[in-house]
CSV table of C-alpha atoms and ligand atoms in Angstrom, one decimal:
chain,number,residue,atom,x,y,z
A,22,MET,CA,-0.3,22.0,-13.2
A,23,ASP,CA,-0.9,18.4,-14.6
A,24,ILE,CA,1.0,15.7,-12.9
A,25,LEU,CA,1.2,12.1,-14.2
A,26,VAL,CA,1.5,9.4,-11.5
A,27,ILE,CA,3.0,6.0,-12.6
A,28,ASN,CA,3.0,2.8,-10.7
A,29,CYS,CA,4.9,0.1,-12.6
A,30,GLY,CA,4.6,-3.6,-11.9
A,31,SER,CA,6.5,-6.4,-13.6
A,32,SER,CA,4.0,-6.7,-16.5
A,33,SER,CA,1.7,-3.9,-15.7
A,34,LEU,CA,1.6,-0.1,-15.4
A,35,LYS,CA,-1.0,1.9,-13.6
A,36,TYR,CA,-1.2,5.7,-14.3
A,37,GLN,CA,-3.2,8.6,-13.3
A,38,LEU,CA,-3.2,12.2,-14.5
A,39,LEU,CA,-4.2,14.8,-11.9
A,40,ASN,CA,-4.7,18.5,-12.2
A,41,MET,CA,-2.8,19.7,-9.1
A,42,ASP,CA,-4.0,23.3,-9.2
A,43,ASN,CA,-7.3,22.0,-7.7
A,44,GLU,CA,-6.4,18.3,-6.9
A,45,THR,CA,-8.8,16.8,-9.4
A,46,PHE,CA,-8.4,13.6,-11.2
A,47,LEU,CA,-8.4,13.9,-15.1
A,48,ALA,CA,-7.8,10.3,-16.3
A,49,ARG,CA,-6.5,7.0,-15.1
A,50,GLY,CA,-5.8,3.6,-16.4
A,51,LEU,CA,-3.9,0.4,-16.5
A,52,CYS,CA,-1.7,-1.3,-19.1
A,53,GLU,CA,-1.6,-5.1,-18.6
A,54,ARG,CA,0.3,-8.0,-20.2
A,55,ILE,CA,3.3,-5.8,-21.1
A,56,GLY,CA,5.9,-8.0,-22.8
A,57,ILE,CA,3.2,-10.6,-23.7
A,58,ASP,CA,0.8,-8.8,-26.0
A,59,GLY,CA,-0.6,-5.6,-24.4
A,60,ARG,CA,-4.0,-4.2,-23.3
A,61,LEU,CA,-4.9,-0.6,-22.1
A,62,LYS,CA,-7.9,0.2,-20.0
A,63,HIS,CA,-8.3,4.0,-19.9
A,64,GLU,CA,-10.8,6.0,-17.9
A,65,ARG,CA,-11.8,9.6,-18.3
A,66,GLY,CA,-14.5,10.6,-15.9
A,67,THR,CA,-17.2,7.9,-16.2
A,68,GLU,CA,-16.1,6.9,-19.7
A,69,GLU,CA,-13.9,3.9,-20.1
A,70,PHE,CA,-12.3,2.3,-23.2
A,71,VAL,CA,-10.1,-0.7,-23.7
A,72,LEU,CA,-7.5,-1.0,-26.4
A,73,ASP,CA,-5.5,-4.0,-27.4
A,74,ALA,CA,-2.1,-2.7,-28.6
A,75,PRO,CA,1.3,-4.3,-28.7
A,76,MET,CA,3.4,-3.5,-25.7
A,77,PRO,CA,6.7,-5.3,-26.0
A,78,ASP,CA,8.1,-3.3,-23.1
A,79,HIS,CA,7.3,-0.5,-20.6
A,80,ALA,CA,8.5,2.2,-22.9
A,81,ALA,CA,6.0,1.1,-25.5
A,82,ALA,CA,3.3,1.0,-22.9
A,83,ILE,CA,4.1,4.6,-21.8
A,84,LYS,CA,3.9,5.7,-25.4
A,85,ILE,CA,0.4,4.2,-25.7
A,86,VAL,CA,-0.6,5.8,-22.4
A,87,LEU,CA,0.6,9.3,-23.7
A,88,GLU,CA,-1.3,8.7,-26.9
A,89,ALA,CA,-4.5,7.9,-24.9
A,90,LEU,CA,-4.1,11.1,-22.9
A,91,LEU,CA,-3.6,13.1,-26.1
A,92,SER,CA,-6.3,11.3,-28.1
A,93,LYS,CA,-9.1,13.4,-29.6
A,94,GLU,CA,-11.8,11.0,-28.5
A,95,HIS,CA,-10.6,9.9,-25.1
A,96,GLY,CA,-7.9,12.3,-24.2
A,97,VAL,CA,-7.6,15.0,-21.6
A,98,ILE,CA,-4.6,17.1,-22.8
A,99,SER,CA,-3.8,18.7,-26.2
A,100,SER,CA,0.0,18.7,-25.8
A,101,LEU,CA,2.5,16.7,-23.9
A,102,SER,CA,3.9,20.0,-22.6
A,103,GLU,CA,0.9,20.1,-20.3
A,104,ILE,CA,2.4,17.3,-18.2
A,105,THR,CA,4.6,19.3,-15.8
A,106,ALA,CA,6.1,16.4,-14.0
A,107,VAL,CA,5.9,12.6,-13.3
A,108,GLY,CA,5.6,11.0,-9.9
A,109,HIS,CA,6.7,7.4,-9.6
A,110,ARG,CA,5.7,4.9,-6.9
A,111,VAL,CA,8.9,3.1,-5.9
A,112,VAL,CA,8.4,0.3,-3.4
A,113,HIS,CA,11.8,0.1,-1.6
A,114,GLY,CA,14.0,3.0,-0.7
A,115,GLY,CA,16.0,1.1,1.9
A,116,GLU,CA,17.7,3.4,4.4
A,117,PHE,CA,18.6,5.9,1.5
A,118,PHE,CA,15.3,7.8,1.4
A,119,SER,CA,13.2,9.2,4.3
A,120,ASP,CA,11.2,11.4,1.8
A,121,SER,CA,10.4,11.7,-1.8
A,122,VAL,CA,13.1,12.9,-4.2
A,123,LEU,CA,13.8,14.4,-7.6
A,124,ILE,CA,15.2,11.5,-9.7
A,125,ASP,CA,18.8,11.9,-10.8
A,126,ASP,CA,21.7,9.3,-11.5
A,127,ALA,CA,22.5,8.9,-7.9
A,128,VAL,CA,18.8,8.3,-7.0
A,129,GLU,CA,18.6,5.7,-9.8
A,130,LYS,CA,21.6,3.9,-8.4
A,131,ALA,CA,20.1,3.8,-4.9
A,132,ILE,CA,16.9,2.4,-6.3
A,133,GLU,CA,19.0,-0.3,-8.0
A,134,ALA,CA,20.9,-0.9,-4.8
A,135,CYS,CA,17.5,-2.0,-3.2
A,136,PHE,CA,16.8,-4.6,-6.0
A,137,ASP,CA,17.7,-7.5,-3.9
A,138,MET,CA,15.4,-6.4,-1.1
A,139,ALA,CA,12.4,-5.9,-3.5
A,140,PRO,CA,13.2,-8.1,-6.5
A,141,LEU,CA,9.6,-8.1,-7.8
A,142,HIS,CA,9.0,-4.4,-7.4
A,143,ASN,CA,12.1,-2.1,-7.6
A,144,PRO,CA,13.3,-3.5,-11.1
A,145,PRO,CA,10.0,-2.6,-12.8
A,146,ASN,CA,9.8,0.7,-10.9
A,147,LEU,CA,13.1,1.7,-12.4
A,148,ILE,CA,12.1,0.5,-15.9
A,149,GLY,CA,9.1,2.8,-15.6
A,150,ILE,CA,11.3,5.7,-14.7
A,151,HIS,CA,13.5,5.0,-17.7
A,152,ALA,CA,10.4,4.7,-20.0
A,153,CYS,CA,9.1,8.1,-18.9
A,154,GLN,CA,12.5,9.7,-19.4
A,155,GLN,CA,12.6,8.3,-22.9
A,156,ASN,CA,9.1,9.5,-23.8
A,157,LEU,CA,9.0,12.7,-21.8
A,158,PRO,CA,12.5,14.1,-22.1
A,159,GLY,CA,13.2,17.1,-19.9
A,160,VAL,CA,10.2,16.5,-17.7
A,161,PRO,CA,11.1,16.3,-14.0
A,162,GLN,CA,10.6,12.8,-12.5
A,163,VAL,CA,10.1,12.3,-8.8
A,164,ALA,CA,10.3,9.0,-6.8
A,165,VAL,CA,7.9,8.5,-3.9
A,166,PHE,CA,8.8,5.5,-1.7
A,167,ASP,CA,6.5,3.1,0.1
A,168,THR,CA,9.2,2.8,2.8
A,169,ALA,CA,10.0,6.5,3.3
A,170,PHE,CA,7.3,7.4,5.8
A,171,HIS,CA,8.5,4.6,8.1
A,172,GLN,CA,12.1,5.9,8.2
A,173,THR,CA,11.2,7.7,11.4
A,174,MET,CA,10.8,4.4,13.2
A,175,PRO,CA,13.1,4.2,16.3
A,176,LYS,CA,15.8,1.6,16.4
A,177,LYS,CA,14.0,-0.4,19.1
A,178,ALA,CA,11.1,-0.9,16.5
A,179,TYR,CA,13.2,-1.5,13.4
A,180,LEU,CA,16.0,-3.8,14.7
A,181,TYR,CA,15.6,-7.6,14.4
A,182,ALA,CA,17.4,-9.5,17.1
A,183,ILE,CA,20.2,-10.7,14.9
A,184,SER,CA,23.9,-9.7,15.1
A,185,HIS,CA,24.7,-6.1,14.6
A,186,ALA,CA,27.2,-7.2,11.9
A,187,LEU,CA,24.4,-8.8,9.9
A,188,TYR,CA,22.3,-5.6,10.1
A,189,GLU,CA,25.3,-3.5,9.0
A,190,THR,CA,26.4,-5.8,6.2
A,191,HIS,CA,23.1,-6.6,4.6
A,192,LYS,CA,20.9,-3.9,6.0
A,193,ILE,CA,18.6,-6.5,7.4
A,194,ARG,CA,16.0,-4.5,9.5
A,195,ARG,CA,12.4,-3.7,9.4
A,196,TYR,CA,11.4,-1.1,6.8
A,197,GLY,CA,7.7,-1.2,6.5
A,198,PHE,CA,5.5,-0.5,3.4
A,199,HIS,CA,2.3,1.2,2.3
A,200,GLY,CA,3.8,4.4,3.7
A,201,THR,CA,2.0,6.7,1.3
A,202,SER,CA,-1.3,5.2,2.4
A,203,HIS,CA,-0.6,5.4,6.1
A,204,LYS,CA,0.6,8.9,5.7
A,205,TYR,CA,-2.5,10.0,3.7
A,206,VAL,CA,-5.2,8.5,6.0
A,207,SER,CA,-3.5,9.5,9.2
A,208,MET,CA,-3.3,13.2,8.0
A,209,LYS,CA,-6.8,13.1,6.7
A,210,ALA,CA,-8.1,11.7,10.0
A,211,ALA,CA,-6.6,14.6,11.9
A,212,GLU,CA,-8.0,17.1,9.3
A,213,GLU,CA,-11.5,15.6,9.4
A,214,LEU,CA,-11.6,15.6,13.2
A,215,GLY,CA,-10.2,19.2,13.1
A,216,ARG,CA,-7.3,18.4,15.4
A,217,PRO,CA,-3.5,19.1,15.0
A,218,TYR,CA,-1.8,16.1,13.3
A,219,ASN,CA,1.3,16.7,15.4
A,220,GLU,CA,-0.6,16.2,18.7
A,221,MET,CA,-2.4,13.0,17.8
A,222,LYS,CA,-1.8,9.3,18.4
A,223,ILE,CA,-3.2,7.4,15.3
A,224,ILE,CA,-3.3,3.8,14.4
A,225,THR,CA,-3.9,3.2,10.7
A,226,CYS,CA,-5.0,-0.2,9.3
A,227,HIS,CA,-4.4,-0.5,5.5
A,228,LEU,CA,-6.4,-3.7,4.8
A,229,GLY,CA,-6.3,-4.8,1.2
A,230,ASN,CA,-4.8,-7.7,-0.6
A,231,GLY,CA,-1.6,-6.6,1.1
A,232,ALA,CA,-2.2,-5.4,4.6
A,233,SER,CA,-0.3,-3.5,7.4
A,234,VAL,CA,-1.0,-1.6,10.5
A,235,CYS,CA,1.0,1.6,11.5
A,236,ALA,CA,1.4,3.5,14.7
A,237,VAL,CA,1.6,7.2,13.8
A,238,ASP,CA,2.7,9.2,16.9
A,239,ARG,CA,2.3,13.0,16.5
A,240,GLY,CA,2.8,12.8,12.7
A,241,HIS,CA,5.6,10.2,12.6
A,242,SER,CA,5.5,6.5,11.9
A,243,VAL,CA,7.0,4.8,15.0
A,244,ASP,CA,6.1,1.2,14.2
A,245,THR,CA,4.5,-0.8,11.4
A,246,SER,CA,3.6,-4.4,10.9
A,247,MET,CA,5.5,-5.1,7.7
A,248,GLY,CA,9.2,-5.6,8.0
A,249,PHE,CA,12.2,-6.3,5.8
A,250,THR,CA,9.8,-7.4,3.1
A,251,PRO,CA,6.0,-7.1,2.9
A,252,ILE,CA,5.5,-10.7,4.1
A,253,GLU,CA,5.7,-9.8,7.9
A,254,GLY,CA,2.8,-8.8,10.1
A,255,LEU,CA,-0.9,-9.3,9.4
A,256,ILE,CA,-2.5,-12.3,7.6
A,257,MET,CA,-2.9,-11.2,4.0
A,258,GLY,CA,-4.7,-12.3,0.9
A,259,THR,CA,-2.0,-14.8,0.0
A,260,ARG,CA,0.8,-14.1,2.5
A,261,THR,CA,1.3,-15.7,6.0
A,262,GLY,CA,2.2,-12.6,7.8
A,263,ASP,CA,4.1,-13.4,11.1
A,264,ILE,CA,5.4,-16.9,11.2
A,265,ASP,CA,8.0,-18.9,13.1
A,266,VAL,CA,11.1,-18.9,10.8
A,267,ALA,CA,11.9,-22.5,11.9
A,268,ILE,CA,8.9,-23.6,9.8
A,269,VAL,CA,11.0,-22.8,6.7
A,270,THR,CA,13.6,-25.5,7.3
A,271,TYR,CA,11.1,-27.9,8.7
A,272,LEU,CA,9.0,-27.7,5.5
A,273,MET,CA,12.1,-27.9,3.3
A,274,GLU,CA,12.9,-31.2,4.9
A,275,LYS,CA,9.4,-32.7,5.3
A,276,GLU,CA,8.0,-31.6,1.9
A,277,ASN,CA,11.4,-31.8,0.0
A,278,LEU,CA,11.2,-28.1,-1.0
A,279,SER,CA,13.8,-25.5,-1.8
A,280,ALA,CA,14.0,-22.3,0.3
A,281,GLN,CA,12.6,-20.4,-2.7
A,282,GLN,CA,9.7,-22.8,-3.0
A,283,VAL,CA,8.9,-22.4,0.7
A,284,LEU,CA,9.1,-18.6,0.3
A,285,ASP,CA,6.8,-18.8,-2.7
A,286,LEU,CA,4.4,-21.0,-0.7
A,287,PHE,CA,4.3,-18.3,2.1
A,288,ASN,CA,3.9,-15.4,-0.3
A,289,LYS,CA,1.5,-16.7,-2.8
A,290,LYS,CA,-0.5,-19.7,-1.5
A,291,SER,CA,-0.9,-18.9,2.2
A,292,GLY,CA,-2.7,-16.2,4.1
A,293,MET,CA,-6.5,-16.2,3.7
A,294,LEU,CA,-6.2,-18.3,0.6
A,295,GLY,CA,-4.3,-21.0,2.5
A,296,LEU,CA,-6.3,-20.9,5.6
A,297,SER,CA,-9.8,-20.9,3.9
A,298,GLY,CA,-8.9,-23.1,0.9
A,299,VAL,CA,-11.4,-20.9,-0.9
A,300,SER,CA,-9.9,-17.7,-2.2
A,301,SER,CA,-7.7,-14.8,-1.4
A,302,ASP,CA,-10.7,-12.4,-1.9
A,303,PHE,CA,-12.7,-11.7,1.2
A,304,ARG,CA,-16.0,-11.5,-0.7
A,305,ASP,CA,-15.6,-15.2,-1.6
A,306,ILE,CA,-14.5,-16.1,1.9
A,307,PHE,CA,-17.5,-14.3,3.5
A,308,GLN,CA,-19.7,-16.1,1.1
A,309,ALA,CA,-18.2,-19.5,1.9
A,310,ARG,CA,-18.6,-18.9,5.6
A,311,GLN,CA,-22.2,-18.1,5.0
A,312,ASP,CA,-22.5,-21.4,3.1
A,313,GLY,CA,-21.2,-23.2,6.2
A,314,ASN,CA,-17.5,-23.6,5.3
A,315,ALA,CA,-15.7,-24.0,8.7
A,316,TYR,CA,-12.2,-23.2,7.2
A,317,ALA,CA,-13.5,-19.9,6.0
A,318,ASP,CA,-14.8,-19.1,9.5
A,319,ASP,CA,-11.4,-20.0,11.0
A,320,ALA,CA,-9.6,-17.9,8.5
A,321,LEU,CA,-11.8,-14.8,9.3
A,322,GLU,CA,-11.5,-15.2,13.0
A,323,ALA,CA,-7.7,-15.5,12.7
A,324,TYR,CA,-7.7,-12.4,10.5
A,325,TYR,CA,-9.7,-10.2,13.0
A,326,TYR,CA,-7.7,-11.5,15.9
A,327,ARG,CA,-4.3,-10.6,14.3
A,328,VAL,CA,-5.4,-7.1,13.3
A,329,ALA,CA,-6.8,-6.4,16.8
A,330,SER,CA,-3.6,-7.7,18.4
A,331,TYR,CA,-1.5,-5.4,16.4
A,332,ILE,CA,-3.8,-2.4,17.4
A,333,GLY,CA,-3.4,-3.3,21.0
A,334,ARG,CA,0.3,-3.5,20.6
A,335,TYR,CA,0.6,-0.1,19.0
A,336,ALA,CA,-1.7,1.5,21.6
A,337,ALA,CA,0.8,0.2,24.1
A,338,ALA,CA,3.8,1.4,22.0
A,339,MET,CA,2.3,4.9,21.9
A,340,ASN,CA,0.9,4.8,25.5
A,341,GLY,CA,-2.6,5.5,24.1
A,342,VAL,CA,-4.4,6.1,20.9
A,343,ASP,CA,-6.9,8.8,19.8
A,344,VAL,CA,-8.2,7.4,16.6
A,345,ILE,CA,-8.1,4.1,14.7
A,346,VAL,CA,-8.5,4.4,10.9
A,347,PHE,CA,-9.5,1.6,8.5
A,348,THR,CA,-8.6,1.9,4.8
A,349,ALA,CA,-8.0,0.0,1.5
A,350,GLY,CA,-10.2,-2.7,-0.2
A,351,LEU,CA,-11.4,-4.5,2.8
A,352,GLY,CA,-11.0,-1.7,5.4
A,353,GLU,CA,-13.1,0.6,3.3
A,354,ASN,CA,-15.7,-1.9,2.2
A,355,SER,CA,-16.4,-4.3,5.0
A,356,ALA,CA,-18.5,-3.0,7.9
A,357,LEU,CA,-18.4,-6.5,9.3
A,358,LEU,CA,-14.6,-6.6,9.4
A,359,ARG,CA,-14.5,-3.2,11.2
A,360,GLU,CA,-17.1,-4.3,13.7
A,361,LYS,CA,-15.3,-7.6,14.4
A,362,VAL,CA,-12.0,-5.9,14.9
A,363,CYS,CA,-13.5,-3.2,17.1
A,364,ASP,CA,-15.2,-5.9,19.2
A,365,TYR,CA,-11.8,-6.7,20.7
A,366,LEU,CA,-11.1,-3.0,21.6
A,367,GLY,CA,-13.7,-2.1,24.2
A,368,TYR,CA,-10.9,-1.9,26.8
A,369,LEU,CA,-9.4,1.0,24.9
A,370,GLY,CA,-12.5,2.9,24.9
A,371,VAL,CA,-13.6,1.9,21.3
A,372,LYS,CA,-17.4,1.9,20.8
A,373,VAL,CA,-18.9,1.5,17.4
A,374,ASN,CA,-22.2,3.1,16.1
A,375,PRO,CA,-23.6,0.3,13.8
A,376,GLU,CA,-25.7,2.6,11.7
A,377,LYS,CA,-22.8,4.8,10.9
A,378,ASN,CA,-20.5,1.8,10.4
A,379,ALA,CA,-22.9,0.5,7.7
A,380,GLN,CA,-22.5,3.6,5.5
A,381,ARG,CA,-20.2,3.3,2.5
A,382,GLY,CA,-18.3,5.4,0.0
A,383,LYS,CA,-17.1,8.5,1.7
A,384,SER,CA,-14.9,9.1,4.8
A,385,MET,CA,-16.7,8.6,8.1
A,386,ASP,CA,-16.3,8.6,11.9
A,387,PHE,CA,-18.3,5.5,12.9
A,388,SER,CA,-17.7,5.9,16.7
A,389,ALA,CA,-20.7,5.8,19.0
A,390,ASP,CA,-21.4,8.7,21.3
A,391,GLY,CA,-19.1,8.6,24.4
A,392,ALA,CA,-16.4,6.6,22.7
A,393,ARG,CA,-13.0,7.6,24.1
A,394,VAL,CA,-11.2,6.5,20.9
A,395,ARG,CA,-12.5,7.5,17.6
A,396,THR,CA,-12.9,4.9,14.8
A,397,MET,CA,-12.9,6.1,11.2
A,398,MET,CA,-13.1,4.7,7.6
A,399,ILE,CA,-11.1,6.8,5.2
A,400,PRO,CA,-10.6,5.8,1.5
A,401,THR,CA,-7.0,5.9,0.7
A,402,ASN,CA,-5.5,7.8,-2.2
A,403,GLU,CA,-1.9,7.0,-2.8
A,404,GLU,CA,-1.9,8.7,-6.2
A,405,LEU,CA,-2.8,12.0,-4.6
A,406,VAL,CA,0.0,11.7,-2.1
A,407,ILE,CA,2.5,11.0,-4.9
A,408,ALA,CA,1.2,13.9,-6.9
A,409,ARG,CA,1.3,16.2,-3.9
A,410,ASP,CA,4.9,15.2,-3.1
A,411,THR,CA,5.9,15.7,-6.8
A,412,LYS,CA,4.3,19.1,-6.9
A,413,ALA,CA,6.1,20.1,-3.7
A,414,ILE,CA,9.5,18.9,-4.9
A,415,ILE,CA,9.3,20.5,-8.3
A,416,SER,CA,8.1,23.7,-6.8
A,417,ARG,CA,11.1,24.1,-4.5
B,23,AMP,P1,-6.9,-3.6,-2.4
B,23,AMP,O1,-5.6,-4.5,-2.4
B,23,AMP,O2,-6.9,-2.5,-1.5
B,23,AMP,O3,-7.4,-3.3,-3.8
B,23,AMP,O4,-8.0,-4.5,-1.7
B,23,AMP,C1,-8.4,-5.8,-2.4
B,23,AMP,C2,-9.2,-6.6,-1.5
B,23,AMP,O5,-10.3,-5.9,-0.8
B,23,AMP,C3,-9.9,-7.8,-2.2
B,23,AMP,O6,-9.1,-8.9,-2.4
B,23,AMP,C4,-11.1,-8.1,-1.3
B,23,AMP,O7,-10.7,-9.1,-0.4
B,23,AMP,C5,-11.3,-6.9,-0.5
B,23,AMP,N1,-12.6,-6.2,-0.9
B,23,AMP,C6,-12.9,-5.3,-1.9
B,23,AMP,N2,-14.2,-5.0,-1.9
B,23,AMP,C7,-14.8,-5.7,-0.9
B,23,AMP,C8,-16.1,-5.7,-0.3
B,23,AMP,N3,-17.1,-5.1,-0.9
B,23,AMP,N4,-16.3,-6.6,0.7
B,23,AMP,C9,-15.3,-7.2,1.3
B,23,AMP,N5,-14.1,-7.2,0.9
B,23,AMP,C10,-13.8,-6.4,-0.2
């Protein structure tokens, strides 16, 4: 059973084709500059090819992806009928979806109803769904939401302290994101430790360009650091994370900015980029700190501190923690980051084995002997979760 996974951005489209009989990856790629000119980067195994082709819209991009998958030279299927279903990453499911769903008209309407809450993500996600319906008529399409895993959060964790009327009218509450990643790595941690998922207290740290921490209590997300939108919580590549909202009006007045301009500033020019003045990419910031840049040092120290503070908070929320998992670009690749965050956590019973922590690539438990709380690095695989959910739904 081959399942195509689609992740649509405003001018890009990521895809992956997986054989779900044995959970192997067949091909993947990225369409960029959709609506501008168009470029496809397609990978099959270790081979990669790049094709410049006009992509006036997402439907045209999907057509080119399907041609690449069918191509004699670079393809992996001989007929479109080999694609059993398509799984779509959809960022915001609001309070409508606590699980993945088969897409029909009502689901499309609900995705549309969340446009205002995720204006950069949900509209292209829906465009991607329509493009696949157009190019693969009759093939079942499934939506997998970034927010769904967190719908188990209790009220005390998701309510903001605003009037109940504002929550009811505008659905202003905490939703959380990166749900597929938190779900995948928390399940994988339990599996690798050989312990029952529904008996464990797990804290997952998805630390990439966007970043969030999640408290997974016996298989359920009970709190997470992102909120109504992905700006809340940790310091990120370009986002502030938690910030006093009064700074918005203060800056509007002092810098003569509109509300939208302040929000853009907080989303796109803040975080590690703003603090370090160097880059949003940690590799550049580590280098700058080595070169003696004091702002880079401040930025990194603030980053570690914020992550460790959230871990402490979630250990308290769950009245304990069995395992802390690091994942995504930075969490997977930076031993230094893991070590620095764990340095704060000795009181919980965290102890790191530096040699194990220095390893790269595959999942690992890098705890020292005698550690009361395990620490693990697990590469995330959001596409696999999307494909698994898609398979489960169409097999019902
Ligand atoms: P993601 O959003 O998960 O793709 O993560 C992207 C981020 O991971 C980049 O912006 C980098 O800051 C970080 N990253 C990736 N590779 C490394 C590495 N080898 N060392 C440190 N940070 C890295």
